[in-house]
XYZ file of C-alpha atoms in Angstrom:
405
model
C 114.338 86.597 -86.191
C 111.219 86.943 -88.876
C 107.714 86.798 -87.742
C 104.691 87.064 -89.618
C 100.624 86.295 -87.903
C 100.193 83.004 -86.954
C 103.794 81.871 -88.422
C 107.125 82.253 -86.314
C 110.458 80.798 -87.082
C 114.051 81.639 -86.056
C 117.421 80.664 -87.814
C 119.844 78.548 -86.516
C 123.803 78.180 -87.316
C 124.346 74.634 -88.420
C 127.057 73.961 -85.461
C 124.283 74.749 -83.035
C 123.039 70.910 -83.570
C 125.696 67.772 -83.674
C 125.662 64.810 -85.943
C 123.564 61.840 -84.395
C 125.205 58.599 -84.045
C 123.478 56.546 -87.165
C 125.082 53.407 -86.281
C 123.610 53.440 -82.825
C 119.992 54.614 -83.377
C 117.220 53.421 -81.095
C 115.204 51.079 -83.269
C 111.831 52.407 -80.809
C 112.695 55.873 -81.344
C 112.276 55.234 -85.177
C 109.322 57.236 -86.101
C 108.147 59.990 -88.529
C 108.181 63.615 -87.792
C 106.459 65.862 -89.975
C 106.914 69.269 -90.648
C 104.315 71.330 -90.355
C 104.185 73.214 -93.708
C 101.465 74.989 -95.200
C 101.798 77.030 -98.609
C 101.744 80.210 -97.248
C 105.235 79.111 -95.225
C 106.839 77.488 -98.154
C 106.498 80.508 -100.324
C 107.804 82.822 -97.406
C 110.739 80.566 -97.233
C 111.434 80.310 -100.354
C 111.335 84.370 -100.641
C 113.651 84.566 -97.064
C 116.088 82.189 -97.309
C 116.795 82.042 -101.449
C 115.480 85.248 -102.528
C 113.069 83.994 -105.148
C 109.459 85.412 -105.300
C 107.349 82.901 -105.915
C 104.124 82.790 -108.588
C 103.124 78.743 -107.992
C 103.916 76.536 -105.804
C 102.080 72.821 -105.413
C 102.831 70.364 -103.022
C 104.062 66.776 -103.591
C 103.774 63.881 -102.406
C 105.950 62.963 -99.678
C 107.051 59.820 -97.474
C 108.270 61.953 -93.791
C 109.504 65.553 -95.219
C 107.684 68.390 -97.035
C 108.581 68.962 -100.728
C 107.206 71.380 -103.201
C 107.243 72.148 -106.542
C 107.948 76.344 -107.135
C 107.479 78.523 -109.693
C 109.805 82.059 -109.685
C 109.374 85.613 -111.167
C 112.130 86.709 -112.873
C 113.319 89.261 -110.535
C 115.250 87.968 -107.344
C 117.445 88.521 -104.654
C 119.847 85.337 -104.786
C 123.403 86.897 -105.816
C 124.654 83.173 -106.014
C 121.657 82.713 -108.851
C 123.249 83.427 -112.364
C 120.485 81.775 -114.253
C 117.161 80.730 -113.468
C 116.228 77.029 -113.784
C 113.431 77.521 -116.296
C 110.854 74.351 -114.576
C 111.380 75.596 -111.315
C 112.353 74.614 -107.886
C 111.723 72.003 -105.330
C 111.616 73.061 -101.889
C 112.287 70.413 -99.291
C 111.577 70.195 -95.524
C 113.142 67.607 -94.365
C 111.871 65.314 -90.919
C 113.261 66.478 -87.614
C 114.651 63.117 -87.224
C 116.675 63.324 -90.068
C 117.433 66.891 -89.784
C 119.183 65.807 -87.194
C 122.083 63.933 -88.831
C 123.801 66.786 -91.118
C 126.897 65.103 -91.872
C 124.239 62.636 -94.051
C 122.594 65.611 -95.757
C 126.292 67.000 -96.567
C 127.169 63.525 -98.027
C 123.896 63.604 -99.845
C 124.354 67.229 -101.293
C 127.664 65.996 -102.255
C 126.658 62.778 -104.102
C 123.874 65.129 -106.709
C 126.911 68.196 -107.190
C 129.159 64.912 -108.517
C 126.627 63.289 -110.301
C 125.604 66.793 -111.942
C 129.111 68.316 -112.740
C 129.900 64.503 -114.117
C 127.045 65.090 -116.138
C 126.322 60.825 -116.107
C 122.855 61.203 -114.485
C 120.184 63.751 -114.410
C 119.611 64.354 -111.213
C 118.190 67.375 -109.052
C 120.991 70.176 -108.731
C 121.202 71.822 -105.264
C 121.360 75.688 -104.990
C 123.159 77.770 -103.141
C 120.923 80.246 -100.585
C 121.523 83.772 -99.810
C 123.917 83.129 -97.682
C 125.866 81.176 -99.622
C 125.107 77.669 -98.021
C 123.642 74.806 -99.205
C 121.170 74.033 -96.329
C 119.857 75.508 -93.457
C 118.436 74.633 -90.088
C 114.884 76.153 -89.708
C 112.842 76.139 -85.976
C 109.386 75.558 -87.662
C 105.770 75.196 -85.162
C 103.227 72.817 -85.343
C 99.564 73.840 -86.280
C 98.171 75.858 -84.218
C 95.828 73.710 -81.225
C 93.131 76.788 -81.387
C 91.920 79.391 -84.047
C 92.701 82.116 -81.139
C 95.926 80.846 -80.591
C 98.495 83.595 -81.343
C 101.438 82.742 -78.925
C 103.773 80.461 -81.123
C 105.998 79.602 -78.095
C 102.550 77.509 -76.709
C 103.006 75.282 -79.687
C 105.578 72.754 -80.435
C 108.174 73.057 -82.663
C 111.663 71.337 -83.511
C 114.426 72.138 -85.537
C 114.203 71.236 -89.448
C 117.128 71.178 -92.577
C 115.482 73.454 -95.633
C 117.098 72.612 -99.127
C 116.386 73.839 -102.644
C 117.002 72.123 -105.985
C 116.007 72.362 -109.249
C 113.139 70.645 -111.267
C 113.759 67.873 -113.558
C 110.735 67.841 -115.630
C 109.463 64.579 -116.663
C 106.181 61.733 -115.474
C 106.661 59.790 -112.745
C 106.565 55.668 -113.398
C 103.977 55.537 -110.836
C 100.369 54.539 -112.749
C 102.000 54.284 -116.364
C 101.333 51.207 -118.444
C 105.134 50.432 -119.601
C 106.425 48.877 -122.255
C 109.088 46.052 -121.267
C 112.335 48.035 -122.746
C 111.824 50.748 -119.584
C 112.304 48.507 -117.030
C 115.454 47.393 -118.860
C 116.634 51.671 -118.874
C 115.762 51.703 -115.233
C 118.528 49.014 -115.288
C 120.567 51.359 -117.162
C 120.162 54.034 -114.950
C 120.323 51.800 -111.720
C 123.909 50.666 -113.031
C 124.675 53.792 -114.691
C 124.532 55.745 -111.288
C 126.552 52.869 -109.257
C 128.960 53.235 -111.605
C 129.407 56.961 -111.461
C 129.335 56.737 -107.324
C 132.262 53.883 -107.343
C 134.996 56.274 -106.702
C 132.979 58.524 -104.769
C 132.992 58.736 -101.002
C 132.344 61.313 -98.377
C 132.363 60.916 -94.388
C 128.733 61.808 -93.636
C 128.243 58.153 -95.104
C 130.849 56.531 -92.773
C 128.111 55.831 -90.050
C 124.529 55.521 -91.932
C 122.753 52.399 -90.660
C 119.227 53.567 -91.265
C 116.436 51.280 -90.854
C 115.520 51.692 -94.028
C 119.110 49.746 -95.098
C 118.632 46.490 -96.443
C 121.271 45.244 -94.444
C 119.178 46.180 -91.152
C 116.028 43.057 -92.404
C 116.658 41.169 -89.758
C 116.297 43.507 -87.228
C 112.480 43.948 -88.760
C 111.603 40.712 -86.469
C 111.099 43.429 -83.619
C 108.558 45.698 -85.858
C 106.710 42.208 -87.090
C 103.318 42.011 -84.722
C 102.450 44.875 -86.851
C 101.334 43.060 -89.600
C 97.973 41.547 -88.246
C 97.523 38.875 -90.567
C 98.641 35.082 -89.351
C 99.946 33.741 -92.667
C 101.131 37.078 -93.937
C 103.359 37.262 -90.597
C 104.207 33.447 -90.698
C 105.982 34.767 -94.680
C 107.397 37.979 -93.716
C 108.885 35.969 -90.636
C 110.431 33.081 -93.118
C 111.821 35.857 -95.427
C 113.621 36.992 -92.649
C 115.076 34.300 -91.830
C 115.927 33.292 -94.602
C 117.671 36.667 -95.839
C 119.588 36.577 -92.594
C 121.421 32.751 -92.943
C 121.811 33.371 -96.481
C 122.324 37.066 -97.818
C 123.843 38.590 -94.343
C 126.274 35.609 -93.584
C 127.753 36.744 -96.517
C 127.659 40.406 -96.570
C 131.552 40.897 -96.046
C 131.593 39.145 -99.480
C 129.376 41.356 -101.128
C 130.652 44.539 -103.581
C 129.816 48.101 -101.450
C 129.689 51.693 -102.749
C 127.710 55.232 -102.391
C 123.984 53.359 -103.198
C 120.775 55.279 -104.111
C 118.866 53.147 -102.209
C 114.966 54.003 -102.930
C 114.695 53.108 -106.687
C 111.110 53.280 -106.867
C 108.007 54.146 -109.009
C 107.817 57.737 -107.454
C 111.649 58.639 -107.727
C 111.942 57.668 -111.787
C 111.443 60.086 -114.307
C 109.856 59.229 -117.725
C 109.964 61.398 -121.372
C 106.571 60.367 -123.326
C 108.292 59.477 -126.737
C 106.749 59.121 -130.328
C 106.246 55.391 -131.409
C 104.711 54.967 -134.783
C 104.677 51.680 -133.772
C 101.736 51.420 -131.813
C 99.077 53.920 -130.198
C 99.914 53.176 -126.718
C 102.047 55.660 -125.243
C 105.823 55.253 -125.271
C 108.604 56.262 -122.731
C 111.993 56.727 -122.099
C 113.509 56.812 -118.831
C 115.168 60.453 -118.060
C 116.214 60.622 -114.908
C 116.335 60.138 -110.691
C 115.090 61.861 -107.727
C 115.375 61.397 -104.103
C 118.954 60.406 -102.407
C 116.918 60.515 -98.579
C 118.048 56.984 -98.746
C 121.093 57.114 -100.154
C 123.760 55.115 -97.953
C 126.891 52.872 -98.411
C 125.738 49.506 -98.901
C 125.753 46.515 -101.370
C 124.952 47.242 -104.994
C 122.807 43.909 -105.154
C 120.455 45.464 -102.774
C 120.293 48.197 -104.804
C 119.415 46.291 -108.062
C 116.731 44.513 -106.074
C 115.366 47.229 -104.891
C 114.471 48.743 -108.578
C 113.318 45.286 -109.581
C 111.127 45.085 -106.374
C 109.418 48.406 -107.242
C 109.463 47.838 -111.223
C 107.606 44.676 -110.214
C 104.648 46.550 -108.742
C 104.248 48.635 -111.409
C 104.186 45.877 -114.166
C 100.484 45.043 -115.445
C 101.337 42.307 -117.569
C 104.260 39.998 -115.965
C 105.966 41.048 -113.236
C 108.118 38.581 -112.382
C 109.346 38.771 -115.214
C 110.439 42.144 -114.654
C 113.622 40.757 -112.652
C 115.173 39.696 -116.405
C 114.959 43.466 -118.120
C 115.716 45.406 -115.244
C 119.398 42.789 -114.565
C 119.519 42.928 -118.230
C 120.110 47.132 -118.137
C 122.064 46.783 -115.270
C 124.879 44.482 -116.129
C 125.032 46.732 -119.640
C 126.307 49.401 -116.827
C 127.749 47.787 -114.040
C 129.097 44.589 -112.706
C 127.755 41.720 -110.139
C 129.408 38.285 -108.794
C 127.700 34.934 -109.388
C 127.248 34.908 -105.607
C 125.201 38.120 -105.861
C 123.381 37.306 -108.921
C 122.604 34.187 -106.676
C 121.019 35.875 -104.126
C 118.541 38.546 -105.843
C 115.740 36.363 -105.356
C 116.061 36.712 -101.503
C 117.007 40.299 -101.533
C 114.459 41.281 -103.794
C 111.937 39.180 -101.329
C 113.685 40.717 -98.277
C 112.767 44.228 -99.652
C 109.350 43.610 -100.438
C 109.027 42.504 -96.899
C 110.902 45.831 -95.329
C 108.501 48.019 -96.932
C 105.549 46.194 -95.984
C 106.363 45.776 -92.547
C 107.828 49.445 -91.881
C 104.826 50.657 -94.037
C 102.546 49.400 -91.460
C 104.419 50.406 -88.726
C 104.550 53.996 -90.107
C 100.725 53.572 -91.301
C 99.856 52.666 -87.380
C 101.883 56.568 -86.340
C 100.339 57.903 -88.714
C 96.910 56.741 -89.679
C 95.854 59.608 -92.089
C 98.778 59.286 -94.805
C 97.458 57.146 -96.941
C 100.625 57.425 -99.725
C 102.371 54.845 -97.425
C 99.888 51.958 -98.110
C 99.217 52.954 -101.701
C 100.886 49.572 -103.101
C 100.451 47.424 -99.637
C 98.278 44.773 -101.071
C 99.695 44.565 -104.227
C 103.142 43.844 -102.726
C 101.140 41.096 -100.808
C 100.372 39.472 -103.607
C 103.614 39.706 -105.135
C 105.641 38.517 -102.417
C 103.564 35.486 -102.072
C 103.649 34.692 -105.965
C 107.980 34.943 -105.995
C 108.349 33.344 -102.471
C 106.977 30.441 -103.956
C 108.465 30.205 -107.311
C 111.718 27.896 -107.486
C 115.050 29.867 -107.737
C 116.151 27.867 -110.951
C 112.229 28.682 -112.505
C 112.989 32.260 -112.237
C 116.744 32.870 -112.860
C 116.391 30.764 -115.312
C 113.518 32.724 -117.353
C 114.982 36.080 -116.345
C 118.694 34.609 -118.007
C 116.356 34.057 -121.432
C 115.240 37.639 -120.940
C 118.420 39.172 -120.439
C 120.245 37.016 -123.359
C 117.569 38.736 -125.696
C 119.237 42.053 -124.870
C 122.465 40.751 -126.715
């Protein structure tokens, strides 16, 4: 047991806490928990469990979990350490929910050692802790209620997973003004990493029916009198529908593997690049972050996904977007004519899952303002390719993606 004033935490062996059933989770009992994790904590974790003394450590944005960005000394205790990764760590405290389901986070852990030792994606390496293991289950507190509160058993607490990996260095797509031919690498990447997860499978995936899954739209109808606007309701409620008679009927038809899942402006990594060409910046696309989402599902929802998100972060024609980002992934990997057929809905379908679980998650927790950061921009987006004529727009992204030939 380690104390310190005003912090207490205990570890727990792994096998103290079973595997949740995924497939049956309560849809009500869907709900973000936090942990509680100032700076001071972070670095004494980092220094407990890995051994590293840290010199800087920033936060980072996060959806549910805690994640930061540390800077080591030299000197450490980690025997499992050979080499130091020279841009640091990221420390990540993940939800209590979540931390819940450690089959997941094995399967997870799994998918970024293949993807690294394949060498096919740059991706976040995990590290091994003192002990040896790549994960362990922390008993964290909640902030103290009162500045004279000093007994940590008074506050709550629950049980949390703690993971380190390494820093990929690199700007986030979030904000940038892109040229066209990185939405077409995100593509790339998209298929690139399908690809390189085909063969791949591991049992902590065999259950994972988050609500996050594409696959789990139509359940959204339960989650819809959040949105508090009559029309915007009336479209979410017809995308629904709409996603369920036509993409879900035929989900046994669909191609499956190990899927990212979250391809979005916050998990893609961007190199500035020289471009004598013009004076506007440049970038190329380096790399992923983030498999929190990762599940076995259908790669068309996972090529919608990126184009959703691409979508928001084009300034000059985003639905146009659609064309570059197929374009880079059918370079990589494969789809049907049925799924081709179908992005338009799935792409819709996602756009409406974020903004409906965004504003569920806004309404637990009012002060986190990064999940409505692109809320009415997605509004505006969803309305403009709702109402645009499926042979319109596959026919204009087809012209796009011919021009990559």
């Amino acid at each position: 047991m380690w104390t310190t004033p005003g912090i207490y935490r205990q570890i727990y062996p792994m096998d103290e806490v079973s595997n949740g059933e995924l497939a049956n989770q309560s849809l009500e009992s869907e709900q973000l928990d936090k942990p509680y994790v100032p700076l001071a904590l972070a670095t004494e974790l980092t220094a407990r469990l890995y051994g590293l003394k840290v010199r800087a450590i920033k936060e980072l944005q996060s959806y549910g979990d805690k994640n930061f960005h540390i800077q080591v000394l030299e000197e450490h205790e980690n025997p499992h350490i050979k080499e130091l990764c020279p841009y640091g760590y990221v420390l990540k405290v993940l939800n209590a929910k979540d931390s819940q389901y450690q089959g997941l986070i094995d399967g997870q852990i799994a998918v970024l050692n293949h993807l690294t030792t394949t060498q096919t994606v740059t991706c976040p390496r995990p590290v091994l802790n003192k002990e040896g293991n790549l994960k362990s289950l922390e008993k964290l507190y909640g902030k103290a209620r009162r500045e004279d509160e000093q007994v940590p058993n008074e506050r709550p607490h629950a049980l949390y997973i703690v993971r380190l990996y390494t820093f990929i260095p690199g700007e986030l797509i979030y904000g940038k003004s892109c040229p066209v031919h990185v939405w077409y690498q995100v593509g790339m990447l998209c298929g690139a990493l399908d690809k390189a997860l085909n063969d791949f499978h591991h049992p902590g995936y065999d259950k994972v029916n988050w609500i996050w899954s594409m696959q789990r739209i139509p359940d959204l109808v339960k989650y819809v009198h959040f949105i508090q606007d009559p029309k915007r309701k009336a479209l979410v409620n017809d995308v629904i529908k709409v996603f369920e008679e036509e993409v879900m009927s035929k989900f046994d038809k669909l191609s499956q593997g190990i899927i990212h899942g979250d391809f979005n402006e916050h998990n893609i990594l961007l190199k500035e690049r020289c471009n004598q060409r013009t004076t506007n910046k440049d970038y190329n696309v380096v790399g992923i972050l983030d498999f929190g989402d990762s599940s076995y599902s259908c790669y068309v929802f996972e090529v919608s996904i990126a184009i959703m998100h691409m979508m928001l972060e084009d300034m000059v024609d985003p639905l146009a977007v659609g064309g570059h980002v197929l374009a880079g992934y059918l370079k990589e990997w494969k789809l049907s004519d049925l799924e081709l057929s179908l992005i338009k809905v799935c792409v819709a379908g996602r756009f409406t899952q974020d903004l409906i679980l965004g504003a569920k998650s806004h309404s637990l927790d009012p002060g986190n303002e990064y999940i409505l950061l692109s809320a009415e921009k997605s509004w505006s987006l969803l309305e403009k390719l709702w109402g645009v004529p499926e042979e319109k727009l596959f026919s204009a992204w087809e012209k796009i993606a011919n021009s990559y030939k």
